[in-house]
Short mmCIF file of C-alpha atoms and ligand atoms in Angstrom, two decimals:
data_model
loop_
_atom_site.label_atom_id
_atom_site.label_comp_id
_atom_site.label_asym_id
_atom_site.label_seq_id
_atom_site.Cartn_x
_atom_site.Cartn_y
_atom_site.Cartn_z
CA UNK A 1141 0.00 0.00 0.00
CA UNK A 1142 1.37 3.42 -0.87
CA UNK A 1143 1.20 6.31 1.56
CA UNK A 1144 -1.51 7.86 -0.59
CA UNK A 1145 -3.97 5.07 0.21
CA UNK A 1146 -3.74 5.59 3.91
CA UNK A 1147 -6.51 7.83 5.03
CA UNK A 1148 -4.73 9.33 7.98
CA UNK A 1149 -4.48 13.02 8.64
CA UNK A 1150 -1.15 13.93 10.18
CA UNK A 1151 -2.45 17.36 11.05
CA UNK A 1152 -5.89 18.78 11.56
CA UNK A 1153 -6.44 22.38 12.64
CA UNK A 1154 -10.06 23.07 13.53
CA UNK A 1155 -11.80 26.40 13.84
CA UNK A 1156 -8.59 28.28 14.64
CA UNK A 1157 -9.00 31.87 15.81
CA UNK A 1158 -6.30 34.40 16.60
CA UNK A 1159 -6.79 37.86 18.02
CA UNK A 1160 -3.97 40.42 18.18
CA UNK A 1161 -5.10 43.34 20.32
CA UNK A 1162 -8.41 44.30 18.76
CA UNK A 1163 -7.78 42.55 15.45
CA UNK A 1164 -9.20 39.14 14.74
CA UNK A 1165 -6.63 37.99 12.17
CA UNK A 1166 -7.82 34.37 12.02
CA UNK A 1167 -11.47 33.51 12.28
CA UNK A 1168 -12.50 29.86 12.22
CA UNK A 1169 -9.80 28.50 9.93
CA UNK A 1170 -9.66 24.79 9.13
CA UNK A 1171 -6.65 22.99 7.78
CA UNK A 1172 -6.03 19.31 7.10
CA UNK A 1173 -2.84 17.60 6.01
CA UNK A 1174 -2.29 13.96 5.07
CA UNK A 1175 0.84 11.92 5.03
CA UNK A 1176 2.80 12.19 1.78
CA UNK A 1177 1.04 15.23 0.37
CA UNK A 1178 2.19 18.65 -0.71
CA UNK A 1179 -0.28 21.24 0.48
CA UNK A 1180 -0.18 24.88 -0.56
CA UNK A 1181 -1.49 27.67 1.61
CA UNK A 1182 -2.75 30.59 -0.44
CA UNK A 1183 -4.05 33.99 0.56
CA UNK A 1184 -3.51 37.69 0.03
CA UNK A 1185 -0.86 39.65 1.88
CA UNK A 1186 -2.06 39.84 5.46
CA UNK A 1187 -4.61 37.02 5.10
CA UNK A 1188 -3.07 35.17 8.06
CA UNK A 1189 -0.96 32.42 6.45
CA UNK A 1190 2.19 32.99 8.49
CA UNK A 1191 0.15 33.40 11.67
CA UNK A 1192 -1.65 30.08 11.07
CA UNK A 1193 1.63 28.25 10.54
CA UNK A 1194 3.26 29.97 13.52
CA UNK A 1195 0.39 28.60 15.59
CA UNK A 1196 1.01 25.10 14.28
CA UNK A 1197 4.70 25.41 15.09
CA UNK A 1198 3.97 26.85 18.52
CA UNK A 1199 5.32 30.36 17.99
CA UNK A 1200 1.90 31.89 18.69
CA UNK A 1201 -0.86 30.42 20.81
CA UNK A 1202 -4.30 30.40 19.21
CA UNK A 1203 -7.13 32.40 20.77
CA UNK A 1204 -9.45 29.52 20.01
CA UNK A 1205 -9.71 26.22 18.16
CA UNK A 1206 -8.00 22.85 18.26
CA UNK A 1207 -4.90 21.26 16.79
CA UNK A 1208 -4.65 17.50 16.22
CA UNK A 1209 -1.30 15.94 15.47
CA UNK A 1210 -1.53 12.24 14.60
CA UNK A 1211 -5.03 12.36 16.13
CA UNK A 1212 -3.81 13.66 19.46
CA UNK A 1213 -5.53 16.89 20.52
CA UNK A 1214 -3.73 20.05 21.61
CA UNK A 1215 -5.18 23.45 22.40
CA UNK A 1216 -1.82 25.08 21.90
CA UNK A 1217 1.70 24.18 20.81
CA UNK A 1218 5.24 25.04 21.81
CA UNK A 1219 8.13 24.82 19.33
CA UNK A 1220 9.80 22.08 21.37
CA UNK A 1221 6.59 20.05 21.41
CA UNK A 1222 6.09 20.68 17.70
CA UNK A 1223 9.58 19.34 16.97
CA UNK A 1224 8.95 16.30 19.17
CA UNK A 1225 5.82 15.72 17.12
CA UNK A 1226 7.83 15.72 13.92
CA UNK A 1227 7.06 19.24 12.70
CA UNK A 1228 9.76 21.41 11.17
CA UNK A 1229 9.52 24.97 9.91
CA UNK A 1230 11.68 26.82 7.41
CA UNK A 1231 11.10 30.53 7.89
CA UNK A 1232 11.41 33.04 5.12
CA UNK A 1233 14.36 34.67 6.80
CA UNK A 1234 16.70 31.83 7.51
CA UNK A 1235 17.84 31.34 11.06
CA UNK A 1236 21.42 30.34 10.38
CA UNK A 1237 24.67 31.46 11.98
CA UNK A 1238 26.82 32.92 9.21
CA UNK A 1239 30.38 32.23 10.45
CA UNK A 1240 29.51 28.62 11.35
CA UNK A 1241 29.74 25.66 8.97
CA UNK A 1242 26.81 23.82 7.45
CA UNK A 1243 27.42 20.86 9.79
CA UNK A 1244 27.55 23.07 12.89
CA UNK A 1245 24.34 24.80 11.91
CA UNK A 1246 22.49 21.55 11.34
CA UNK A 1247 23.29 20.05 14.71
CA UNK A 1248 22.92 23.25 16.69
CA UNK A 1249 20.18 22.93 19.27
CA UNK A 1250 19.79 19.17 19.07
CA UNK A 1251 20.45 16.37 21.50
CA UNK A 1252 23.82 15.52 19.97
CA UNK A 1253 25.28 18.43 21.86
CA UNK A 1254 26.25 16.92 25.18
CA UNK A 1255 27.30 19.71 27.48
CA UNK A 1256 30.02 21.52 25.62
CA UNK A 1257 31.11 18.38 23.80
CA UNK A 1258 29.67 17.90 20.37
CA UNK A 1259 29.87 14.47 18.83
CA UNK A 1260 30.59 15.79 15.35
CA UNK A 1261 31.51 12.50 13.72
CA UNK A 1262 28.33 10.68 14.71
CA UNK A 1263 26.30 13.65 13.49
CA UNK A 1264 28.25 13.86 10.25
CA UNK A 1265 27.43 10.21 9.49
CA UNK A 1266 23.77 10.68 10.27
CA UNK A 1267 23.55 13.80 8.11
CA UNK A 1268 25.50 12.25 5.24
CA UNK A 1269 22.89 9.46 5.16
CA UNK A 1270 20.07 12.01 4.86
CA UNK A 1271 21.96 13.89 2.16
CA UNK A 1272 22.41 10.74 0.12
CA UNK A 1273 18.83 9.61 0.59
CA UNK A 1274 17.32 12.86 -0.73
CA UNK A 1275 19.97 13.70 -3.28
CA UNK A 1276 21.18 16.99 -1.80
CA UNK A 1277 24.43 18.37 -3.11
CA UNK A 1278 26.08 20.24 -0.27
CA UNK A 1279 29.47 20.59 1.42
CA UNK A 1280 29.07 20.10 5.17
CA UNK A 1281 32.23 22.06 5.92
CA UNK A 1282 31.40 25.19 3.94
CA UNK A 1283 30.60 28.29 5.96
CA UNK A 1284 27.06 29.67 5.69
CA UNK A 1285 28.36 33.12 4.70
CA UNK A 1286 30.09 31.60 1.66
CA UNK A 1287 27.16 29.66 0.19
CA UNK A 1288 24.22 30.77 -1.97
CA UNK A 1289 20.72 31.40 -0.67
CA UNK A 1290 19.57 28.22 -2.40
CA UNK A 1291 22.11 26.18 -0.45
CA UNK A 1292 21.25 27.96 2.79
CA UNK A 1293 17.69 26.83 2.29
CA UNK A 1294 18.92 23.24 1.93
CA UNK A 1295 20.69 23.62 5.27
CA UNK A 1296 17.38 24.65 6.82
CA UNK A 1297 15.70 21.59 5.29
CA UNK A 1298 18.49 19.35 6.56
CA UNK A 1299 18.14 20.89 10.02
CA UNK A 1300 14.46 19.95 10.06
CA UNK A 1301 15.07 16.42 8.72
CA UNK A 1302 17.90 15.88 11.18
CA UNK A 1303 15.53 16.64 14.04
CA UNK A 1304 13.18 13.99 12.63
CA UNK A 1305 10.60 16.15 10.86
CA UNK A 1306 7.77 14.35 9.06
CA UNK A 1307 6.00 17.57 8.27
CA UNK A 1308 7.92 20.54 6.93
CA UNK A 1309 6.37 24.00 6.75
CA UNK A 1310 7.88 26.42 4.23
CA UNK A 1311 6.99 30.10 4.45
CA UNK A 1312 7.46 31.56 0.94
CA UNK A 1313 10.44 29.33 0.15
CA UNK A 1314 10.83 30.41 -3.45
CA UNK A 1315 10.61 34.19 -3.01
CA UNK A 1316 14.38 34.45 -2.71
CA UNK A 1317 15.34 31.70 -5.16
CA UNK A 1318 16.38 31.92 -8.80
CA UNK A 1319 14.32 29.95 -11.34
CA UNK A 1320 16.97 27.21 -11.43
CA UNK A 1321 16.93 26.93 -7.64
CA UNK A 1322 13.14 26.79 -7.68
CA UNK A 1323 13.19 23.79 -10.01
CA UNK A 1324 15.58 22.06 -7.65
CA UNK A 1325 13.48 22.98 -4.63
CA UNK A 1326 10.40 21.41 -6.22
CA UNK A 1327 12.39 18.27 -6.94
CA UNK A 1328 13.48 18.00 -3.32
CA UNK A 1329 9.88 18.41 -2.14
CA UNK A 1330 8.79 15.62 -4.44
CA UNK A 1331 11.54 13.38 -3.07
CA UNK A 1332 10.39 14.12 0.47
CA UNK A 1333 6.83 13.32 -0.54
CA UNK A 1334 7.92 9.97 -2.00
CA UNK A 1335 9.34 9.12 1.43
CA UNK A 1336 6.00 9.83 3.03
CA UNK A 1337 6.83 13.27 4.40
CA UNK A 1338 4.20 16.00 4.24
CA UNK A 1339 4.95 19.47 2.99
CA UNK A 1340 3.12 22.72 3.64
CA UNK A 1341 4.16 25.53 1.35
CA UNK A 1342 3.07 29.15 1.56
CA UNK A 1343 3.48 30.81 -1.81
CA UNK A 1344 2.03 33.60 -3.93
CA UNK A 1345 3.12 31.99 -7.17
CA UNK A 1346 0.16 30.20 -8.68
CA UNK A 1347 2.30 28.52 -11.28
CA UNK A 1348 4.26 26.82 -8.54
CA UNK A 1349 1.11 25.63 -6.82
CA UNK A 1350 -0.01 24.06 -10.09
CA UNK A 1351 3.42 22.45 -10.54
CA UNK A 1352 3.94 20.96 -7.12
CA UNK A 1353 0.91 20.92 -4.81
CA UNK A 1354 -1.74 18.22 -4.40
CA UNK A 1355 -4.11 20.41 -2.40
CA UNK A 1356 -4.48 24.10 -1.75
CA UNK A 1357 -6.16 25.72 1.24
CA UNK A 1358 -7.27 29.27 0.58
CA UNK A 1359 -7.83 31.88 3.27
CA UNK A 1360 -9.09 35.40 2.76
CA UNK A 1361 -8.92 38.10 5.47
CA UNK A 1362 -8.53 35.50 8.19
CA UNK A 1363 -11.40 33.29 7.04
CA UNK A 1364 -11.27 29.79 5.59
CA UNK A 1365 -12.51 29.94 1.98
CA UNK A 1366 -11.90 26.52 0.45
CA UNK A 1367 -9.71 23.45 0.18
CA UNK A 1368 -9.07 22.72 -3.47
CA UNK A 1369 -7.75 19.73 -5.38
CA UNK A 1370 -5.08 21.49 -7.43
CA UNK A 1371 -5.24 19.22 -10.49
CA UNK A 1372 -8.93 20.08 -10.90
CA UNK A 1373 -8.42 23.84 -10.70
CA UNK A 1374 -6.86 26.60 -12.82
CA UNK A 1375 -4.54 29.46 -11.86
CA UNK A 1376 -7.35 31.85 -12.63
CA UNK A 1377 -9.75 30.09 -10.28
CA UNK A 1378 -7.15 30.00 -7.50
CA UNK A 1379 -6.48 33.74 -7.89
CA UNK A 1380 -10.14 34.66 -7.89
CA UNK A 1381 -10.95 32.54 -4.84
CA UNK A 1382 -8.07 34.19 -3.07
CA UNK A 1383 -8.90 37.84 -3.73
CA UNK A 1384 -12.66 37.46 -4.14
CA UNK A 1385 -12.73 39.32 -7.46
CA UNK A 1386 -11.47 38.95 -10.99
CA UNK A 1387 -7.76 39.51 -11.42
CA UNK A 1388 -6.15 41.12 -14.43
CA UNK A 1389 -2.83 39.44 -15.17
CA UNK A 1390 -1.95 41.69 -18.08
CA UNK A 1391 -0.33 45.08 -17.64
CA UNK A 1392 -2.17 47.87 -19.45
CA UNK A 1393 0.19 50.34 -21.08
CA UNK A 1394 -0.23 53.31 -23.38
CA UNK A 1395 2.01 54.03 -26.37
CA UNK A 1396 5.49 54.97 -25.29
CA UNK A 1397 6.54 58.65 -25.54
CA UNK A 1398 10.30 58.90 -25.26
CA UNK A 1399 12.03 62.02 -23.93
CA UNK A 1400 15.59 63.01 -23.07
CA UNK A 1401 18.07 60.61 -21.58
CA UNK A 1402 17.75 60.47 -17.79
CA UNK A 1403 20.22 57.80 -16.77
CA UNK A 1404 23.38 57.40 -18.78
CA UNK A 1405 25.90 54.81 -17.66
CA UNK A 1406 29.12 54.90 -19.65
CA UNK A 1407 31.63 52.07 -19.54
CA UNK A 1408 31.70 51.55 -15.79
CA UNK A 1409 33.90 49.02 -14.05
CA UNK A 1410 32.98 47.85 -10.58
CA UNK A 1411 34.44 45.27 -8.17
CA UNK A 1412 32.57 42.81 -5.96
CA UNK A 1413 33.18 42.22 -2.23
CA UNK A 1414 36.17 40.03 -2.98
CA UNK A 1415 37.65 42.77 -5.18
CA UNK A 1416 37.04 40.85 -8.38
CA UNK A 1417 35.60 42.60 -11.44
CA UNK A 1418 31.82 42.23 -11.50
CA UNK A 1419 30.74 44.97 -13.93
CA UNK A 1420 32.94 45.13 -17.00
CA UNK A 1421 32.69 48.23 -19.21
CA UNK A 1422 28.98 48.26 -18.51
CA UNK A 1423 26.93 50.80 -20.44
CA UNK A 1424 23.18 51.47 -20.42
CA UNK A 1425 20.84 54.41 -20.79
CA UNK A 1426 17.24 55.02 -19.78
CA UNK A 1427 15.12 57.82 -21.27
CA UNK A 1428 12.19 59.77 -19.93
CA UNK A 1429 8.97 57.84 -20.40
CA UNK A 1430 10.43 54.37 -20.67
CA UNK A 1431 10.77 51.33 -18.47
CA UNK A 1432 14.00 49.49 -19.11
CA UNK A 1433 14.03 46.00 -17.65
CA UNK A 1434 17.20 44.12 -16.89
CA UNK A 1435 16.81 40.41 -17.44
CA UNK A 1436 19.44 38.08 -16.14
CA UNK A 1437 20.30 35.21 -13.84
CA UNK A 1438 21.10 36.28 -10.27
CA UNK A 1439 24.77 37.02 -9.67
CA UNK A 1440 25.62 38.60 -13.00
CA UNK A 1441 26.19 42.03 -11.48
CA UNK A 1442 22.61 43.23 -10.95
CA UNK A 1443 23.02 44.04 -7.23
CA UNK A 1444 26.34 45.78 -7.77
CA UNK A 1445 24.84 47.82 -10.60
CA UNK A 1446 22.18 49.26 -8.30
CA UNK A 1447 24.80 49.89 -5.62
CA UNK A 1448 27.05 51.67 -8.09
CA UNK A 1449 24.27 53.96 -9.34
CA UNK A 1450 23.04 54.78 -5.84
CA UNK A 1451 26.46 55.51 -4.34
CA UNK A 1452 26.74 52.39 -2.20
CA UNK A 1453 29.63 50.90 -4.20
CA UNK A 1454 32.68 52.53 -5.72
CA UNK A 1455 32.89 52.94 -9.47
CA UNK A 1456 36.51 52.17 -10.43
CA UNK A 1457 36.33 53.74 -13.88
CA UNK A 1458 33.69 55.04 -16.26
CA UNK A 1459 30.95 57.59 -15.61
CA UNK A 1460 27.30 57.79 -14.57
CA UNK A 1461 25.13 60.78 -15.51
CA UNK A 1462 21.66 61.76 -14.34
CA UNK A 1463 19.96 64.28 -16.64
CA UNK A 1464 23.37 65.28 -17.94
CA UNK A 1465 24.90 65.84 -14.50
CA UNK A 1466 27.66 63.50 -13.39
CA UNK A 1467 26.84 61.55 -10.22
CA UNK A 1468 29.66 59.00 -10.28
CA UNK A 1469 30.85 58.20 -6.74
CA UNK A 1470 28.78 60.94 -5.15
CA UNK A 1471 27.42 60.30 -1.65
CA UNK A 1472 24.20 58.34 -1.19
CA UNK A 1473 22.49 61.46 0.10
CA UNK A 1474 23.59 63.60 -2.86
CA UNK A 1475 22.38 60.96 -5.29
CA UNK A 1476 18.94 60.72 -3.64
CA UNK A 1477 18.71 64.52 -3.70
CA UNK A 1478 19.64 64.62 -7.36
CA UNK A 1479 16.44 62.71 -8.18
CA UNK A 1480 16.86 58.96 -7.82
CA UNK A 1481 14.52 56.81 -5.79
CA UNK A 1482 15.21 53.15 -5.13
CA UNK A 1483 13.08 50.20 -4.19
CA UNK A 1484 15.94 48.21 -2.66
CA UNK A 1485 16.50 44.53 -3.24
CA UNK A 1486 17.24 43.70 0.37
CA UNK A 1487 14.27 45.27 2.07
CA UNK A 1488 15.11 43.94 5.49
CA UNK A 1489 18.50 45.61 5.70
CA UNK A 1490 17.54 48.73 3.78
CA UNK A 1491 14.10 50.10 3.73
CA UNK A 1492 12.16 49.82 6.95
CA UNK A 1493 12.66 50.62 10.60
CA UNK A 1494 10.61 47.81 12.09
CA UNK A 1495 10.01 49.50 15.43
CA UNK A 1496 8.68 52.64 13.76
CA UNK A 1497 5.04 53.11 12.83
CA UNK A 1498 3.74 52.98 9.27
CA UNK A 1499 3.58 56.82 9.31
CA UNK A 1500 7.17 57.21 10.44
CA UNK A 1501 8.36 54.77 7.82
CA UNK A 1502 6.34 56.45 5.10
CA UNK A 1503 8.08 59.81 5.58
CA UNK A 1504 11.50 58.45 6.54
CA UNK A 1505 13.49 60.48 4.00
CA UNK A 1506 11.23 63.49 3.74
CA UNK A 1507 10.41 63.99 7.40
CA UNK A 1508 12.23 67.31 7.63
CA UNK A 1509 10.49 68.72 4.57
CA UNK A 1510 7.32 70.63 3.83
CA UNK A 1511 4.51 69.79 4.63
CA UNK A 1512 5.68 67.26 7.21
CA UNK A 1513 7.66 69.61 9.39
CA UNK A 1514 8.37 73.28 9.84
CA UNK A 1515 11.21 74.81 11.85
CA UNK A 1516 12.02 71.37 13.22
CA UNK A 1517 8.49 70.71 14.46
CA UNK A 1518 6.55 67.81 12.98
CA UNK A 1519 3.08 68.38 11.58
CA UNK A 1520 1.49 65.12 12.64
CA UNK A 1521 -1.83 65.85 10.98
CA UNK A 1522 -0.18 66.22 7.58
CA UNK A 1523 2.02 63.18 8.16
CA UNK A 1524 -0.91 60.99 9.14
CA UNK A 1525 -3.22 62.30 6.41
CA UNK A 1526 -0.55 61.64 3.82
CA UNK A 1527 0.12 58.15 5.19
CA UNK A 1528 -3.59 57.35 5.25
CA UNK A 1529 -3.91 58.34 1.57
CA UNK A 1530 -0.96 56.09 0.70
CA UNK A 1531 -2.49 53.24 2.72
CA UNK A 1532 -5.67 53.57 0.61
CA UNK A 1533 -3.86 53.93 -2.70
CA UNK A 1534 -1.56 50.95 -2.21
CA UNK A 1535 -4.05 48.87 -0.21
CA UNK A 1536 -1.79 48.49 2.82
CA UNK A 1537 -3.43 46.35 5.51
CA UNK A 1538 -4.36 46.95 8.25
CA UNK A 1539 -5.47 50.49 7.43
CA UNK A 1540 -3.76 51.92 10.49
CA UNK A 1541 -0.98 54.49 10.23
CA UNK A 1542 -0.09 53.95 13.88
CA UNK A 1543 0.60 50.23 13.49
CA UNK A 1544 4.22 49.20 14.04
CA UNK A 1545 5.90 48.03 10.83
CA UNK A 1546 6.99 44.90 12.71
CA UNK A 1547 3.37 43.83 13.22
CA UNK A 1548 2.47 43.99 9.52
CA UNK A 1549 2.60 40.89 7.34
CA UNK A 1550 5.65 40.46 5.10
CA UNK A 1551 3.83 41.62 1.98
CA UNK A 1552 2.34 44.67 3.63
CA UNK A 1553 5.77 45.72 4.90
CA UNK A 1554 6.92 45.61 1.28
CA UNK A 1555 4.01 47.79 0.22
CA UNK A 1556 5.12 50.57 2.61
CA UNK A 1557 8.54 50.77 0.90
CA UNK A 1558 7.04 50.55 -2.58
CA UNK A 1559 4.51 53.28 -1.85
CA UNK A 1560 7.16 55.55 -0.33
CA UNK A 1561 9.68 55.19 -3.15
CA UNK A 1562 7.21 55.34 -6.03
CA UNK A 1563 5.51 58.40 -4.57
CA UNK A 1564 8.83 60.26 -4.30
CA UNK A 1565 8.23 61.27 -7.91
CA UNK A 1566 11.89 60.79 -8.78
CA UNK A 1567 13.38 61.47 -12.21
CA UNK A 1568 14.68 57.93 -12.07
CA UNK A 1569 12.95 55.11 -10.23
CA UNK A 1570 15.08 52.02 -9.68
CA UNK A 1571 12.85 49.06 -8.89
CA UNK A 1572 14.67 45.93 -7.75
CA UNK A 1573 12.47 42.84 -7.46
CA UNK A 1574 9.51 45.17 -6.85
CA UNK A 1575 6.87 42.50 -6.43
CA UNK A 1576 8.74 39.84 -4.51
CA UNK A 1577 6.47 38.42 -1.82
CA UNK A 1578 3.33 40.16 -3.08
CA UNK A 1579 0.03 38.52 -3.88
CA UNK A 1580 -1.38 38.77 -7.41
CA UNK A 1581 -3.77 41.57 -6.50
CA UNK A 1582 -0.97 43.64 -4.97
CA UNK A 1583 1.26 42.96 -7.98
CA UNK A 1584 -1.45 44.41 -10.19
CA UNK A 1585 -1.51 47.60 -8.08
CA UNK A 1586 2.29 48.01 -8.00
CA UNK A 1587 2.60 47.46 -11.75
CA UNK A 1588 -0.07 50.10 -12.29
CA UNK A 1589 1.83 52.73 -10.30
CA UNK A 1590 5.19 51.90 -11.90
CA UNK A 1591 3.57 52.36 -15.32
CA UNK A 1592 2.00 55.59 -14.03
CA UNK A 1593 5.50 56.94 -13.28
CA UNK A 1594 6.57 56.13 -16.82
CA UNK A 1595 3.44 57.78 -18.24
CA UNK A 1596 4.33 60.90 -16.26
CA UNK A 1597 7.58 60.96 -18.21
CA UNK A 1598 9.83 59.48 -15.55
CA UNK A 1599 12.55 56.95 -16.26
CA UNK A 1600 12.25 53.51 -14.70
CA UNK A 1601 15.00 50.93 -14.34
CA UNK A 1602 13.54 47.54 -13.44
CA UNK A 1603 15.61 44.64 -12.16
CA UNK A 1604 13.79 41.36 -11.74
CA UNK A 1605 14.60 37.67 -11.83
CA UNK A 1606 11.07 36.98 -13.00
CA UNK A 1607 11.31 36.98 -16.76
CA UNK A 1608 7.51 37.25 -16.99
CA UNK A 1609 7.58 40.46 -15.00
CA UNK A 1610 10.39 41.94 -17.10
CA UNK A 1611 8.53 41.06 -20.30
CA UNK A 1612 5.15 42.40 -19.10
CA UNK A 1613 6.35 45.66 -17.61
CA UNK A 1614 9.30 46.81 -19.71
CA UNK A 1615 9.36 48.86 -22.89
CA UNK A 1616 12.91 47.79 -23.58
CA UNK A 1617 14.71 44.73 -22.25
CA UNK A 1618 18.46 44.57 -21.67
CA UNK A 1619 20.02 41.21 -20.88
CA UNK A 1620 22.90 41.19 -18.41
CA UNK A 1621 25.46 38.41 -18.45
CA UNK A 1622 28.79 38.40 -16.59
CA UNK A 1623 28.64 42.11 -15.86
CA UNK A 1624 27.83 43.24 -19.38
CA UNK A 1625 24.74 43.97 -21.43
CA UNK A 1626 24.82 41.21 -24.04
CA UNK A 1627 21.72 42.27 -25.93
CA UNK A 1628 18.77 44.67 -26.03
CA UNK A 1629 15.29 44.27 -27.48
CA UNK A 1630 12.09 46.22 -27.56
CA UNK A 1631 9.75 44.31 -25.28
CA UNK A 1632 7.09 43.81 -27.95
CA UNK A 1633 9.65 42.09 -30.16
CA UNK A 1634 11.23 40.01 -27.40
CA UNK A 1635 10.92 36.27 -27.42
CA UNK A 1636 11.11 34.34 -24.16
CA UNK A 1637 13.32 31.58 -25.54
CA UNK A 1638 15.72 34.01 -27.13
CA UNK A 1639 16.03 36.00 -23.91
CA UNK A 1640 16.53 32.82 -21.91
CA UNK A 1641 19.33 31.78 -24.20
CA UNK A 1642 21.07 35.13 -23.86
CA UNK A 1643 20.67 35.06 -20.08
CA UNK A 1644 22.50 31.75 -20.06
CA UNK A 1645 25.37 33.24 -22.03
CA UNK A 1646 24.28 32.02 -25.43
CA UNK A 1647 24.28 34.10 -28.60
CA UNK A 1648 24.12 37.84 -28.26
CA UNK A 1649 21.97 40.11 -30.34
CA UNK A 1650 21.83 43.84 -30.78
CA UNK A 1651 19.21 46.09 -32.18
N1 ATP B 3001 2.57 40.27 16.32
C1 ATP B 3001 1.51 40.84 15.73
N2 ATP B 3001 0.84 41.85 16.31
C2 ATP B 3001 -0.23 42.42 15.72
N3 ATP B 3001 -0.71 42.05 14.51
C3 ATP B 3001 -0.08 41.07 13.88
C4 ATP B 3001 1.07 40.42 14.43
N4 ATP B 3001 1.49 39.48 13.56
C5 ATP B 3001 0.65 39.55 12.51
N5 ATP B 3001 -0.29 40.50 12.69
C6 ATP B 3001 -1.40 40.83 11.77
O1 ATP B 3001 -2.04 39.64 11.41
C7 ATP B 3001 -2.46 39.67 10.05
C8 ATP B 3001 -1.98 38.43 9.34
O2 ATP B 3001 -0.58 38.49 9.19
P1 ATP B 3001 0.26 37.31 8.55
O3 ATP B 3001 1.69 37.67 8.72
O4 ATP B 3001 -0.18 36.01 9.10
O5 ATP B 3001 -0.18 37.43 7.02
P2 ATP B 3001 0.30 36.58 5.75
O6 ATP B 3001 -0.90 35.90 5.20
O7 ATP B 3001 1.45 35.73 6.10
O8 ATP B 3001 0.71 37.74 4.72
P3 ATP B 3001 1.98 37.90 3.70
O9 ATP B 3001 1.60 37.22 2.44
O10 ATP B 3001 2.05 39.39 3.47
O11 ATP B 3001 3.18 37.35 4.37
C9 ATP B 3001 -1.93 40.96 9.47
O12 ATP B 3001 -2.98 41.90 9.43
C10 ATP B 3001 -0.89 41.40 10.46
O13 ATP B 3001 -0.80 42.80 10.50
MG1 MG B 3002 3.52 35.80 5.62
#
């Protein structure tokens, strides 16, 4: 008998409620998981997905409802008890210790640490067995700080398996992965499934749900909506159940009206953190009224390009101009003042002060300016009115300018940064991975306002690993490979296969 035939639920969550302060963020949610199934959890930003899974893992206690693990009833969980019950969780922000090795990170916090003595060899054997069984490809002695995000995620999976997990919860596992890493991640999940493990995966990417999940539970604004058999449903149906309205996947754009050159990058050379060349005689220009999208596989110089433009990384040679004025190696502050706004790639390090309110975060860079302050005194009415209007425009939830950024869901935190940077009305908007972690409804809104900037005659530089997004949003696509632009195409003439080939270092074309 295969695992599929066994009709046993490993996990049942019944009528789960969670109240934070005055907010009921979960209201009667049901969730069922069987052995050997991959189960997606879908819902808009702020719907309560992370909260529900934190309850299952014991990080929050529910305000009401019941949890059954292997038919045993619990009214609340603790992480230690969850682990003893075979539940593992891989958070979106990995909880690894950078200077430690893979091996050290895996065994940290487990019973193999006896006092200060760690039986490394026994652990190494045990872990090697797991690695072989599931076909991981990882060096146990590499340091976390030296390995890619994709590998770090594998360390998190190994950590869970090493502790004996039969159920692994992933909170947006693919948001930070490249397409290649995503394919590998899906393969690993299928291997785990074959061994009878159960997987819960929170994701906003409907395509992934179709590819990997057996079932999908949908929640909307804290309420259980439906449990769907994925093979019997379409992406469109999933999206509409999730947002409760029709979703428009296509970006609506007017004819392009090109103006003067805004950003002009001429032959720049830039080094990476190890002092090796990463941008090599890189040139690119963006005009008023156009969105130029950079397509490329992660690690080909995209991050360093943004850093070089925004003054965070030294330009060794070559020049960068904004509206004809040279800004090469100017200070970050001077560059912002000269008219560049950036939606940063790493929004946790740069972007939000988590202990500040939504209002404070919304005016972070313009707090000393009219109409937000005068003679050093803040005008709170103007600040809050402005924030409230941004909350409405960008659909930030909850609609509360006093809420602490920390208490917002991941996607709603992103929306604060997006709203702030887009509304700066810069001459040049740099948008790095602008819709990472957003639900399809929110993506629609963000795309609309990025296009609005372009229609106002602003220049937009888009960097995204999602080829679909680059193709939908851009007017012109430039492919980056090994620190150089290897080809450019007008978006309406671009072909996905051709772009893919160039991104992999294949033939280069030029208009
Ligand atoms: N510690 C907290 N205090 C107060 N409110 C909270 C707290 N944690 C979460 N919330 C609220 O609970 C709601 C659900 O948040 P949750 O993080 O579960 O959403 P999510 O579905 O994971 O969204 P996303 O897709 O954006 O990650 C949100 O409105 C959020 O603001
Ligand atoms: Mg979340």
